[in-house]
Amino acid sequence: MADINNAKTTIETGKAILGIEFGSTRIKAVLIDENNNPIAQGSHQWENQLVDGLWTYSLEAVWNGVQDCYRDLRENVLSLYGVEITNLAAIGISAMMHGYMPFDKDGNLLAPFRTWRNTNTGEAAAKLSELFVYNIPLRWSISHLYQAILDEEPHVKDVNFLTTLAGYIHWRLTGEKVLGVGDASGMLSIDPATKDYSAEMVEKFDNLVASKDFAWKLGEILPKVLPAGAKAGVLTAVGATLLDTTGHLQAGIPLCPPEGDAGTGMVATNAVEQRTGNVSAGTSSFSMIVLEKELSRPYEEIDMVTTPDGSLVAMVHCNNCTSDLNAWVGLFREYTELLGLPVDMNEIFSKLYNCALGGDSDCGGLVAYNFFSGEPVVGFAEGSPLVVRSVADKFNLANLMRSHLHAAVAVLKIGNDILFDKENVKVDRITGHGGLFKTPVVGQRILAAALNSPISVMETAGEGGAWGMALLGAYMVHGGMSTLPEWLNNVVFRGNAGTEIAPTPEDVAGFNAYIRNYINRLPVERAAVETN
């Protein structure tokens, strides 16, 4: 009971720290103690909506969601410890990066929130990439803003503030128009020297749109950039009621800079230091490799963002990962039910995943494409799930499942091969987290083969981005003079590097053979998309 009593005291004395993250399907809150251990949590399920051809969440859904998430957290605390949350040492807000949330001078949202999923910004992203001589992804806020200008949307002239989802929520809770540097790097490129928006790009953009005679300049409407550890305002009385509708939560709680989900994933996997990286593999996937220096040139396949403390990061973002793999596992669940056998999904996943390891290292020639949606890294605006095989291929269950596991990280490999082969980027440690790694060993081994690098998985990585956000709050409160990597290494993780699996030469050679087949057969996937 000592741990329960300690947690209760931590909450009662206002020393707990709260991290909240808005993911694409779930809002999650995690409360941590003074040793950075989770002591309570809450969650809320939500879904984006396709409105007028664009993916969005309504502001009503945002606030209903966070209030329900906080309610769930409060009830969890009451159930476990029998106390109310009245005060906290810090709060941190994180959310999906990128997107478009423009507001007028009175704080009114001028257009429905446009999320990272929208791909209507192709013309803007291409023109800005050429202008800046820098890869500007479709998802970035600057792409959304310029596309709205190109489309002559009437609201653009009235923009007074442009921010991300995390920046918006933080603003409403504190009144401060700020953003953590990691999330800000998904709005517009960050200069590694100043750890602020690129002054050159801001000037080029203003010159580009000068003929429009807008009342604003780009630098005036973007949030102020703050590094990890900075103080980013306090919870106002209005903000407190926005979180806790029961009125128990007090105003005056300090907030750390709001961050994006990529940054919190780096923190939660201790992958903030240069020459470290992490791979998040779930519904979508992305890798984040912290660089020692800038790349020699821009690549369309690679997004340049930053860690929460401003180090340069090469990001390979893939829209698809486990959705098609899960669909195939679901098919075998149906077959099991058809036989009248008891169904345990964890067992089905475990059996099929481990069966895959008995397949040929090159999947016997089978190739799977897991494109539920488009995959920009390989040039697809739309997708169509597909299995491709010839009569000479070795078609069996092990190879079929292995081909789907390879497919889950195939595009990720294509992007990272640029970093490792063309740019000679060096990495000492890569940590995996997400649903692909729930079955022990299998996902690690497949990813290790794909990236030809040892892959570690930590037990704590399962706590996710909300825990990572709470850690950033703790760093603001307890970090002192330590850098963020120092504090994570010496205080939070204390040398724990997780369980590591190294690639075998046979697995690496097999995955390379699979990728050659994968690339050669991409025209088949394109034909499938075009005939859908």
Short mmCIF file of C-alpha atoms in Angstrom, two decimals:
data_model
loop_
_atom_site.label_atom_id
_atom_site.label_comp_id
_atom_site.label_asym_id
_atom_site.label_seq_id
_atom_site.Cartn_x
_atom_site.Cartn_y
_atom_site.Cartn_z
CA MET A 1 0.00 0.00 0.00
CA ALA A 2 3.03 2.27 0.28
CA ASP A 3 2.96 3.12 -3.42
CA ILE A 4 -0.75 3.90 -3.25
CA ASN A 5 -0.20 6.10 -0.21
CA ASN A 6 2.69 7.89 -1.90
CA ALA A 7 0.63 8.49 -5.03
CA LYS A 8 -2.28 9.74 -2.91
CA THR A 9 0.01 12.17 -1.09
CA THR A 10 1.52 13.34 -4.39
CA ILE A 11 -1.95 14.16 -5.73
CA GLU A 12 -3.18 15.74 -2.49
CA THR A 13 -0.14 18.02 -2.24
CA GLY A 14 -0.40 19.15 -5.86
CA LYS A 15 2.90 17.57 -6.95
CA ALA A 16 1.51 15.33 -9.69
CA ILE A 17 2.01 16.30 -13.35
CA LEU A 18 -0.57 15.87 -16.11
CA GLY A 19 0.10 15.11 -19.76
CA ILE A 20 -2.75 15.12 -22.31
CA GLU A 21 -2.34 14.00 -25.92
CA PHE A 22 -4.88 14.30 -28.73
CA GLY A 23 -4.24 11.34 -31.04
CA SER A 24 -6.14 10.61 -34.23
CA THR A 25 -8.51 8.11 -32.57
CA ARG A 26 -8.01 8.67 -28.84
CA ILE A 27 -7.45 11.51 -26.40
CA LYS A 28 -5.37 10.22 -23.48
CA ALA A 29 -4.44 11.76 -20.13
CA VAL A 30 -1.64 10.43 -17.92
CA LEU A 31 -0.88 11.62 -14.38
CA ILE A 32 2.68 11.00 -13.15
CA ASP A 33 4.31 11.17 -9.72
CA GLU A 34 7.56 12.83 -8.66
CA ASN A 35 9.51 9.79 -9.94
CA ASN A 36 7.88 10.15 -13.38
CA ASN A 37 5.82 6.97 -12.95
CA PRO A 38 2.21 6.92 -14.23
CA ILE A 39 -0.24 6.83 -11.32
CA ALA A 40 -3.57 7.42 -13.10
CA GLN A 41 -4.97 7.82 -16.59
CA GLY A 42 -8.08 8.69 -18.56
CA SER A 43 -9.11 8.44 -22.19
CA HIS A 44 -11.75 9.36 -24.74
CA GLN A 45 -12.35 7.79 -28.14
CA TRP A 46 -13.04 10.08 -31.09
CA GLU A 47 -12.97 10.03 -34.88
CA ASN A 48 -12.28 12.58 -37.58
CA GLN A 49 -15.05 13.54 -40.00
CA LEU A 50 -14.91 14.08 -43.76
CA VAL A 51 -16.67 17.40 -44.32
CA ASP A 52 -16.76 19.04 -47.78
CA GLY A 53 -13.95 16.74 -48.87
CA LEU A 54 -11.62 17.61 -45.96
CA TRP A 55 -10.77 15.69 -42.79
CA THR A 56 -11.65 17.61 -39.65
CA TYR A 57 -12.64 17.52 -35.98
CA SER A 58 -15.16 20.10 -34.76
CA LEU A 59 -14.26 22.42 -31.88
CA GLU A 60 -17.21 20.90 -30.03
CA ALA A 61 -15.63 17.46 -30.42
CA VAL A 62 -12.30 18.85 -29.16
CA TRP A 63 -13.73 20.25 -25.94
CA ASN A 64 -16.24 17.48 -25.33
CA GLY A 65 -13.39 15.05 -25.83
CA VAL A 66 -10.88 16.64 -23.48
CA GLN A 67 -13.54 17.16 -20.82
CA ASP A 68 -14.60 13.52 -21.03
CA CYS A 69 -10.96 12.44 -20.95
CA TYR A 70 -10.31 14.54 -17.85
CA ARG A 71 -13.53 13.25 -16.26
CA ASP A 72 -12.29 9.70 -16.86
CA LEU A 73 -8.93 10.60 -15.28
CA ARG A 74 -10.65 12.22 -12.27
CA GLU A 75 -12.81 9.14 -11.75
CA ASN A 76 -9.73 6.92 -12.01
CA VAL A 77 -8.02 9.00 -9.29
CA LEU A 78 -11.11 8.88 -7.07
CA SER A 79 -11.39 5.12 -7.55
CA LEU A 80 -7.71 4.40 -6.84
CA TYR A 81 -6.91 6.96 -4.17
CA GLY A 82 -10.17 8.49 -2.93
CA VAL A 83 -8.99 12.08 -3.47
CA GLU A 84 -9.82 14.98 -5.80
CA ILE A 85 -7.37 16.59 -8.19
CA THR A 86 -7.30 20.23 -7.11
CA ASN A 87 -3.77 21.34 -7.94
CA LEU A 88 -0.91 20.08 -10.10
CA ALA A 89 2.79 20.84 -10.45
CA ALA A 90 2.45 21.19 -14.23
CA ILE A 91 0.28 20.42 -17.26
CA GLY A 92 1.40 19.66 -20.81
CA ILE A 93 -0.73 19.50 -23.97
CA SER A 94 0.22 17.49 -27.04
CA ALA A 95 -1.63 16.71 -30.26
CA MET A 96 -1.37 15.57 -33.85
CA MET A 97 1.10 17.82 -35.65
CA HIS A 98 0.60 20.04 -38.68
CA GLY A 99 -2.79 21.03 -40.03
CA TYR A 100 -4.56 24.36 -40.27
CA MET A 101 -6.38 26.34 -37.57
CA PRO A 102 -6.73 30.03 -38.59
CA PHE A 103 -8.37 32.53 -36.22
CA ASP A 104 -9.49 36.15 -36.60
CA LYS A 105 -8.70 39.00 -34.18
CA ASP A 106 -11.70 38.05 -32.02
CA GLY A 107 -10.56 34.43 -31.65
CA ASN A 108 -13.11 32.95 -34.05
CA LEU A 109 -12.07 29.93 -36.13
CA LEU A 110 -12.20 31.08 -39.77
CA ALA A 111 -12.27 27.63 -41.42
CA PRO A 112 -12.91 24.14 -40.06
CA PHE A 113 -9.77 22.57 -38.57
CA ARG A 114 -7.90 20.83 -41.41
CA THR A 115 -5.92 17.88 -40.10
CA TRP A 116 -2.63 16.33 -41.22
CA ARG A 117 -4.58 13.75 -43.25
CA ASN A 118 -5.65 16.22 -45.93
CA THR A 119 -3.79 16.03 -49.24
CA ASN A 120 -5.41 18.98 -51.04
CA THR A 121 -2.24 21.04 -50.65
CA GLY A 122 -0.17 19.54 -53.45
CA GLU A 123 0.17 22.71 -55.54
CA ALA A 124 1.12 24.83 -52.53
CA ALA A 125 3.63 22.32 -51.16
CA ALA A 126 5.34 21.96 -54.54
CA LYS A 127 5.64 25.72 -55.09
CA LEU A 128 6.89 26.36 -51.56
CA SER A 129 9.42 23.52 -51.80
CA GLU A 130 10.81 25.10 -54.96
CA LEU A 131 10.81 28.60 -53.44
CA PHE A 132 12.48 27.57 -50.19
CA VAL A 133 14.77 24.92 -51.77
CA TYR A 134 13.53 22.71 -48.94
CA ASN A 135 11.04 19.85 -48.79
CA ILE A 136 7.71 21.29 -47.59
CA PRO A 137 5.27 18.40 -46.95
CA LEU A 138 1.57 18.47 -47.78
CA ARG A 139 0.74 18.25 -44.05
CA TRP A 140 2.59 21.37 -42.92
CA SER A 141 0.60 24.40 -41.80
CA ILE A 142 2.40 26.67 -44.25
CA SER A 143 1.21 24.43 -47.12
CA HIS A 144 -2.38 24.71 -45.90
CA LEU A 145 -2.12 28.48 -45.59
CA TYR A 146 -0.64 28.97 -49.05
CA GLN A 147 -3.14 26.55 -50.62
CA ALA A 148 -5.96 28.62 -49.11
CA ILE A 149 -4.36 31.69 -50.71
CA LEU A 150 -4.02 29.94 -54.09
CA ASP A 151 -7.67 28.86 -53.85
CA GLU A 152 -8.62 32.47 -53.06
CA GLU A 153 -10.49 31.51 -49.93
CA PRO A 154 -12.01 34.74 -48.60
CA HIS A 155 -11.16 34.08 -44.96
CA VAL A 156 -7.40 34.39 -45.50
CA LYS A 157 -7.41 38.19 -45.37
CA ASP A 158 -8.83 38.05 -41.83
CA VAL A 159 -6.25 35.66 -40.35
CA ASN A 160 -4.82 37.01 -37.09
CA PHE A 161 -3.40 33.80 -35.61
CA LEU A 162 -2.48 30.45 -37.14
CA THR A 163 -1.71 27.46 -34.96
CA THR A 164 -1.86 23.69 -34.52
CA LEU A 165 -4.34 21.69 -32.45
CA ALA A 166 -1.97 21.57 -29.45
CA GLY A 167 -1.26 25.29 -29.80
CA TYR A 168 -4.99 26.06 -29.93
CA ILE A 169 -5.83 24.10 -26.78
CA HIS A 170 -2.87 25.60 -24.91
CA TRP A 171 -3.97 29.09 -25.99
CA ARG A 172 -7.50 28.54 -24.68
CA LEU A 173 -6.18 27.17 -21.38
CA THR A 174 -3.57 29.90 -20.77
CA GLY A 175 -4.17 32.80 -23.14
CA GLU A 176 -0.63 32.31 -24.50
CA LYS A 177 -0.03 32.04 -28.26
CA VAL A 178 3.04 29.79 -28.08
CA LEU A 179 4.22 26.43 -29.41
CA GLY A 180 6.97 23.98 -28.56
CA VAL A 181 9.76 23.99 -31.14
CA GLY A 182 9.03 20.39 -32.23
CA ASP A 183 5.40 21.15 -33.06
CA ALA A 184 6.38 24.50 -34.59
CA SER A 185 8.73 22.66 -36.96
CA GLY A 186 5.61 21.11 -38.52
CA MET A 187 4.22 24.55 -39.29
CA LEU A 188 7.32 26.05 -40.95
CA SER A 189 10.98 25.04 -41.03
CA ILE A 190 13.06 25.83 -37.94
CA ASP A 191 16.55 27.32 -38.21
CA PRO A 192 18.84 25.03 -36.13
CA ALA A 193 21.03 28.01 -35.19
CA THR A 194 18.24 30.22 -33.79
CA LYS A 195 15.74 27.46 -32.88
CA ASP A 196 13.07 29.74 -34.35
CA TYR A 197 11.25 29.87 -37.68
CA SER A 198 13.58 30.29 -40.64
CA ALA A 199 13.83 34.06 -41.14
CA GLU A 200 14.76 33.50 -44.77
CA MET A 201 11.61 31.45 -45.43
CA VAL A 202 9.39 33.94 -43.60
CA GLU A 203 10.77 36.75 -45.78
CA LYS A 204 10.39 34.72 -48.99
CA PHE A 205 6.79 33.88 -48.12
CA ASP A 206 5.91 37.49 -47.35
CA ASN A 207 7.41 38.56 -50.70
CA LEU A 208 5.51 35.75 -52.47
CA VAL A 209 2.12 36.99 -51.26
CA ALA A 210 2.94 40.71 -51.13
CA SER A 211 0.64 41.49 -54.08
CA LYS A 212 -2.35 40.25 -52.05
CA ASP A 213 -1.99 43.22 -49.64
CA PHE A 214 -2.97 41.20 -46.59
CA ALA A 215 -3.08 43.11 -43.30
CA TRP A 216 -0.76 40.51 -41.77
CA LYS A 217 2.81 39.30 -42.17
CA LEU A 218 3.66 35.64 -41.66
CA GLY A 219 5.79 36.23 -38.58
CA GLU A 220 2.93 38.10 -36.93
CA ILE A 221 0.40 35.28 -37.14
CA LEU A 222 2.55 32.29 -36.12
CA PRO A 223 2.85 31.16 -32.47
CA LYS A 224 5.96 32.12 -30.51
CA VAL A 225 8.46 29.24 -30.50
CA LEU A 226 9.60 27.84 -27.13
CA PRO A 227 12.10 25.07 -26.30
CA ALA A 228 11.49 22.23 -23.86
CA GLY A 229 11.88 23.42 -20.27
CA ALA A 230 10.57 26.92 -20.92
CA LYS A 231 7.62 28.28 -18.97
CA ALA A 232 4.63 28.69 -21.26
CA GLY A 233 2.01 30.37 -19.09
CA VAL A 234 -0.39 29.27 -16.37
CA LEU A 235 -3.87 27.79 -16.32
CA THR A 236 -6.45 30.57 -16.19
CA ALA A 237 -9.75 30.35 -14.32
CA VAL A 238 -11.52 29.91 -17.66
CA GLY A 239 -8.98 27.28 -18.69
CA ALA A 240 -9.53 25.34 -15.48
CA THR A 241 -13.26 25.07 -16.14
CA LEU A 242 -12.57 24.05 -19.74
CA LEU A 243 -10.69 21.01 -18.41
CA ASP A 244 -12.60 20.20 -15.23
CA THR A 245 -16.31 20.97 -15.51
CA THR A 246 -16.80 20.04 -11.82
CA GLY A 247 -14.82 23.08 -10.72
CA HIS A 248 -12.33 21.28 -8.46
CA LEU A 249 -9.21 22.09 -10.52
CA GLN A 250 -7.57 25.36 -9.47
CA ALA A 251 -6.19 28.08 -11.71
CA GLY A 252 -2.52 29.09 -11.65
CA ILE A 253 -0.98 25.72 -12.61
CA PRO A 254 2.09 26.22 -14.87
CA LEU A 255 2.02 24.75 -18.37
CA CYS A 256 5.03 23.67 -20.43
CA PRO A 257 5.25 24.41 -24.17
CA PRO A 258 2.63 22.44 -26.16
CA GLU A 259 4.16 19.79 -28.38
CA GLY A 260 3.35 17.53 -31.31
CA ASP A 261 2.89 13.78 -31.13
CA ALA A 262 6.22 13.17 -32.86
CA GLY A 263 8.06 15.02 -30.11
CA THR A 264 6.30 13.20 -27.29
CA GLY A 265 7.10 9.89 -28.98
CA MET A 266 10.78 10.84 -29.01
CA VAL A 267 10.65 11.70 -25.31
CA ALA A 268 8.74 8.52 -24.36
CA THR A 269 11.39 6.38 -26.10
CA ASN A 270 14.41 8.40 -24.92
CA ALA A 271 15.25 9.24 -28.53
CA VAL A 272 16.02 12.97 -28.24
CA GLU A 273 19.82 12.80 -28.28
CA GLN A 274 21.74 13.05 -31.57
CA ARG A 275 22.46 9.67 -33.20
CA THR A 276 19.32 8.15 -31.68
CA GLY A 277 16.00 7.43 -33.33
CA ASN A 278 12.59 5.94 -32.84
CA VAL A 279 9.98 4.24 -34.98
CA SER A 280 6.28 4.52 -34.22
CA ALA A 281 4.39 1.71 -35.94
CA GLY A 282 0.62 1.51 -35.61
CA THR A 283 -2.17 2.59 -37.97
CA SER A 284 0.42 4.80 -39.64
CA SER A 285 4.16 4.76 -39.08
CA PHE A 286 7.02 7.20 -38.91
CA SER A 287 10.68 7.14 -38.05
CA MET A 288 12.53 10.00 -36.37
CA ILE A 289 16.32 10.05 -36.64
CA VAL A 290 18.08 12.83 -34.69
CA LEU A 291 20.83 14.20 -36.92
CA GLU A 292 24.31 15.49 -36.17
CA LYS A 293 24.16 17.88 -39.14
CA GLU A 294 21.89 18.96 -41.97
CA LEU A 295 21.40 16.72 -44.98
CA SER A 296 23.31 17.57 -48.14
CA ARG A 297 20.12 18.39 -50.02
CA PRO A 298 16.33 18.22 -49.66
CA TYR A 299 14.47 14.96 -50.36
CA GLU A 300 10.75 14.69 -51.07
CA GLU A 301 10.66 11.48 -49.04
CA ILE A 302 12.08 13.07 -45.87
CA ASP A 303 10.57 15.77 -43.66
CA MET A 304 12.89 17.90 -41.55
CA VAL A 305 11.50 18.66 -38.10
CA THR A 306 13.07 19.01 -34.63
CA THR A 307 13.16 17.43 -31.20
CA PRO A 308 11.39 19.30 -28.37
CA ASP A 309 14.75 20.90 -27.54
CA GLY A 310 15.45 21.97 -31.12
CA SER A 311 17.81 19.33 -32.56
CA LEU A 312 17.33 18.57 -36.24
CA VAL A 313 15.35 15.41 -37.03
CA ALA A 314 14.89 13.52 -40.31
CA MET A 315 11.35 12.16 -40.36
CA VAL A 316 10.03 9.51 -42.75
CA HIS A 317 6.24 9.52 -42.47
CA CYS A 318 4.13 6.69 -43.90
CA ASN A 319 0.33 6.85 -44.06
CA ASN A 320 -0.08 3.07 -43.85
CA CYS A 321 1.28 0.46 -41.48
CA THR A 322 -0.80 -2.18 -39.66
CA SER A 323 -4.35 -1.63 -40.98
CA ASP A 324 -4.11 -4.21 -43.79
CA LEU A 325 -2.12 -6.58 -41.59
CA ASN A 326 -4.89 -6.37 -38.97
CA ALA A 327 -7.50 -6.99 -41.67
CA TRP A 328 -5.79 -10.24 -42.66
CA VAL A 329 -5.57 -11.32 -39.02
CA GLY A 330 -9.30 -10.55 -38.81
CA LEU A 331 -9.89 -12.87 -41.75
CA PHE A 332 -8.24 -15.72 -39.85
CA ARG A 333 -10.34 -14.85 -36.81
CA GLU A 334 -13.46 -15.34 -38.95
CA TYR A 335 -12.13 -18.70 -40.11
CA THR A 336 -11.52 -19.74 -36.50
CA GLU A 337 -15.08 -18.74 -35.60
CA LEU A 338 -16.37 -20.67 -38.62
CA LEU A 339 -14.76 -23.80 -37.18
CA GLY A 340 -16.56 -23.14 -33.91
CA LEU A 341 -13.32 -22.71 -31.97
CA PRO A 342 -12.85 -20.20 -29.13
CA VAL A 343 -11.38 -16.90 -30.34
CA ASP A 344 -8.59 -15.14 -28.46
CA MET A 345 -7.30 -12.28 -30.60
CA ASN A 346 -4.02 -12.04 -28.72
CA GLU A 347 -3.38 -15.72 -29.42
CA ILE A 348 -4.31 -15.35 -33.09
CA PHE A 349 -1.91 -12.42 -33.49
CA SER A 350 0.83 -14.31 -31.66
CA LYS A 351 0.38 -17.52 -33.68
CA LEU A 352 0.29 -15.77 -37.06
CA TYR A 353 3.16 -13.38 -36.31
CA ASN A 354 5.40 -16.17 -35.06
CA CYS A 355 4.38 -18.36 -37.98
CA ALA A 356 5.71 -15.59 -40.25
CA LEU A 357 9.18 -15.98 -38.80
CA GLY A 358 9.22 -19.54 -40.20
CA GLY A 359 8.74 -18.19 -43.73
CA ASP A 360 11.43 -17.50 -46.30
CA SER A 361 13.47 -14.37 -45.56
CA ASP A 362 12.33 -12.89 -48.91
CA CYS A 363 8.71 -14.02 -48.30
CA GLY A 364 9.06 -16.62 -51.06
CA GLY A 365 8.61 -13.90 -53.69
CA LEU A 366 5.23 -12.73 -52.38
CA VAL A 367 4.69 -8.96 -52.17
CA ALA A 368 1.94 -7.15 -50.27
CA TYR A 369 0.90 -3.51 -50.55
CA ASN A 370 -0.87 -2.21 -47.45
CA PHE A 371 -2.13 1.01 -49.06
CA PHE A 372 -5.46 1.76 -47.39
CA SER A 373 -4.71 5.36 -48.38
CA GLY A 374 -2.15 7.11 -50.53
CA GLU A 375 1.57 6.82 -49.77
CA PRO A 376 3.45 9.99 -50.81
CA VAL A 377 6.94 8.55 -50.13
CA VAL A 378 6.48 6.25 -53.14
CA GLY A 379 4.31 8.67 -55.12
CA PHE A 380 0.78 7.39 -54.48
CA ALA A 381 -2.04 9.88 -53.85
CA GLU A 382 -4.49 6.99 -53.31
CA GLY A 383 -4.11 3.36 -52.40
CA SER A 384 -5.57 -0.11 -52.88
CA PRO A 385 -4.56 -3.05 -50.62
CA LEU A 386 -3.08 -5.77 -52.78
CA VAL A 387 -1.17 -9.08 -52.70
CA VAL A 388 0.97 -9.84 -55.74
CA ARG A 389 2.44 -13.27 -56.52
CA SER A 390 3.52 -15.35 -59.47
CA VAL A 391 3.03 -19.08 -60.01
CA ALA A 392 6.71 -19.60 -59.21
CA ASP A 393 6.45 -17.95 -55.76
CA LYS A 394 6.23 -20.04 -52.59
CA PHE A 395 2.68 -19.42 -51.49
CA ASN A 396 2.09 -20.62 -47.94
CA LEU A 397 0.79 -19.16 -44.69
CA ALA A 398 4.20 -18.27 -43.28
CA ASN A 399 5.25 -16.38 -46.42
CA LEU A 400 1.85 -14.68 -46.71
CA MET A 401 2.03 -13.36 -43.14
CA ARG A 402 5.68 -12.42 -43.48
CA SER A 403 4.92 -10.47 -46.66
CA HIS A 404 2.33 -8.43 -44.74
CA LEU A 405 4.75 -7.78 -41.89
CA HIS A 406 7.37 -6.68 -44.41
CA ALA A 407 4.77 -4.48 -46.13
CA ALA A 408 4.03 -2.74 -42.82
CA VAL A 409 7.55 -1.24 -42.80
CA ALA A 410 8.52 -1.41 -46.49
CA VAL A 411 7.93 2.27 -47.29
CA LEU A 412 9.64 3.21 -44.03
CA LYS A 413 12.70 1.28 -45.26
CA ILE A 414 12.66 3.05 -48.64
CA GLY A 415 12.78 6.44 -46.92
CA ASN A 416 15.43 5.48 -44.39
CA ASP A 417 17.65 3.89 -47.04
CA ILE A 418 18.15 7.45 -48.31
CA LEU A 419 19.45 8.52 -44.90
CA PHE A 420 21.71 5.54 -44.34
CA ASP A 421 22.95 4.87 -47.89
CA LYS A 422 22.97 8.29 -49.56
CA GLU A 423 23.57 10.59 -46.57
CA ASN A 424 25.67 8.20 -44.49
CA VAL A 425 23.68 9.06 -41.35
CA LYS A 426 24.91 7.24 -38.23
CA VAL A 427 22.56 5.95 -35.52
CA ASP A 428 23.58 4.36 -32.22
CA ARG A 429 20.12 3.30 -31.05
CA ILE A 430 16.65 3.00 -32.59
CA THR A 431 13.65 2.34 -30.33
CA GLY A 432 10.37 0.91 -31.58
CA HIS A 433 6.94 1.58 -30.09
CA GLY A 434 3.35 1.01 -31.17
CA GLY A 435 1.03 -1.84 -32.03
CA LEU A 436 3.44 -3.65 -34.35
CA PHE A 437 5.59 -4.53 -31.32
CA LYS A 438 2.85 -5.88 -29.03
CA THR A 439 3.73 -9.44 -30.00
CA PRO A 440 7.23 -9.91 -28.55
CA VAL A 441 10.25 -10.26 -30.85
CA VAL A 442 8.46 -10.48 -34.22
CA GLY A 443 7.96 -6.80 -35.06
CA GLN A 444 11.41 -5.98 -33.69
CA ARG A 445 13.06 -8.62 -35.85
CA ILE A 446 11.25 -7.49 -39.00
CA LEU A 447 12.10 -3.81 -38.43
CA ALA A 448 15.72 -4.67 -37.58
CA ALA A 449 15.98 -6.45 -40.94
CA ALA A 450 14.33 -3.55 -42.79
CA LEU A 451 16.60 -0.87 -41.33
CA ASN A 452 19.66 -3.14 -40.92
CA SER A 453 19.98 -1.79 -37.40
CA PRO A 454 19.43 -3.11 -33.85
CA ILE A 455 15.94 -2.25 -32.57
CA SER A 456 15.10 -1.78 -28.89
CA VAL A 457 11.68 -1.88 -27.27
CA MET A 458 11.06 -0.50 -23.78
CA GLU A 459 8.24 -1.49 -21.47
CA THR A 460 7.64 2.21 -20.76
CA ALA A 461 7.20 2.98 -24.46
CA GLY A 462 3.71 1.51 -24.19
CA GLU A 463 2.72 4.45 -21.99
CA GLY A 464 2.67 6.51 -25.16
CA GLY A 465 2.69 10.18 -26.02
CA ALA A 466 0.61 11.39 -23.07
CA TRP A 467 3.34 10.04 -20.78
CA GLY A 468 5.96 11.71 -22.97
CA MET A 469 4.05 14.98 -22.64
CA ALA A 470 3.88 14.61 -18.85
CA LEU A 471 7.65 14.06 -18.87
CA LEU A 472 8.10 17.38 -20.69
CA GLY A 473 6.04 18.99 -17.92
CA ALA A 474 8.29 17.30 -15.35
CA TYR A 475 11.39 18.53 -17.19
CA MET A 476 10.11 22.11 -16.92
CA VAL A 477 9.61 21.65 -13.16
CA HIS A 478 12.57 19.43 -12.23
CA GLY A 479 15.06 19.63 -15.11
CA GLY A 480 17.22 22.36 -13.60
CA MET A 481 20.36 23.05 -15.64
CA SER A 482 20.37 19.63 -17.34
CA THR A 483 19.75 19.37 -21.07
CA LEU A 484 16.68 17.35 -22.06
CA PRO A 485 18.80 14.35 -23.23
CA GLU A 486 20.84 14.45 -20.00
CA TRP A 487 17.71 14.56 -17.85
CA LEU A 488 16.04 11.71 -19.73
CA ASN A 489 19.18 9.55 -19.62
CA ASN A 490 20.12 10.19 -15.99
CA VAL A 491 16.75 10.67 -14.28
CA VAL A 492 13.86 9.11 -16.22
CA PHE A 493 15.43 6.10 -17.92
CA ARG A 494 18.59 5.72 -15.77
CA GLY A 495 20.43 3.72 -18.41
CA ASN A 496 17.49 1.50 -19.35
CA ALA A 497 17.84 0.95 -23.09
CA GLY A 498 15.12 -1.72 -23.29
CA THR A 499 15.36 -5.13 -24.95
CA GLU A 500 17.43 -5.07 -28.13
CA ILE A 501 17.29 -7.36 -31.16
CA ALA A 502 19.99 -7.13 -33.83
CA PRO A 503 19.39 -8.01 -37.49
CA THR A 504 20.71 -11.27 -38.91
CA PRO A 505 22.51 -11.26 -42.28
CA GLU A 506 19.90 -13.67 -43.68
CA ASP A 507 16.98 -11.44 -42.62
CA VAL A 508 18.65 -8.34 -44.05
CA ALA A 509 19.38 -10.02 -47.38
CA GLY A 510 15.83 -11.36 -47.51
CA PHE A 511 14.26 -7.97 -46.82
CA ASN A 512 16.47 -6.36 -49.48
CA ALA A 513 15.26 -8.98 -51.99
CA TYR A 514 11.66 -8.29 -50.92
CA ILE A 515 12.13 -4.54 -51.46
CA ARG A 516 13.49 -5.10 -54.95
CA ASN A 517 10.35 -7.09 -55.80
CA TYR A 518 8.23 -4.47 -54.02
CA ILE A 519 9.64 -1.60 -56.11
CA ASN A 520 9.55 -3.58 -59.36
CA ARG A 521 5.87 -4.42 -58.87
CA LEU A 522 4.71 -0.93 -57.91
CA PRO A 523 3.20 -0.51 -61.42
CA VAL A 524 0.80 -3.35 -60.51
CA GLU A 525 -0.30 -1.40 -57.43
CA ARG A 526 -0.69 1.74 -59.56
CA ALA A 527 -2.90 -0.16 -62.02
CA ALA A 528 -5.04 -1.36 -59.10
CA VAL A 529 -5.49 2.22 -57.89
CA GLU A 530 -6.34 3.51 -61.36
CA THR A 531 -8.98 0.83 -61.92
CA ASN A 532 -10.67 1.23 -58.50
#
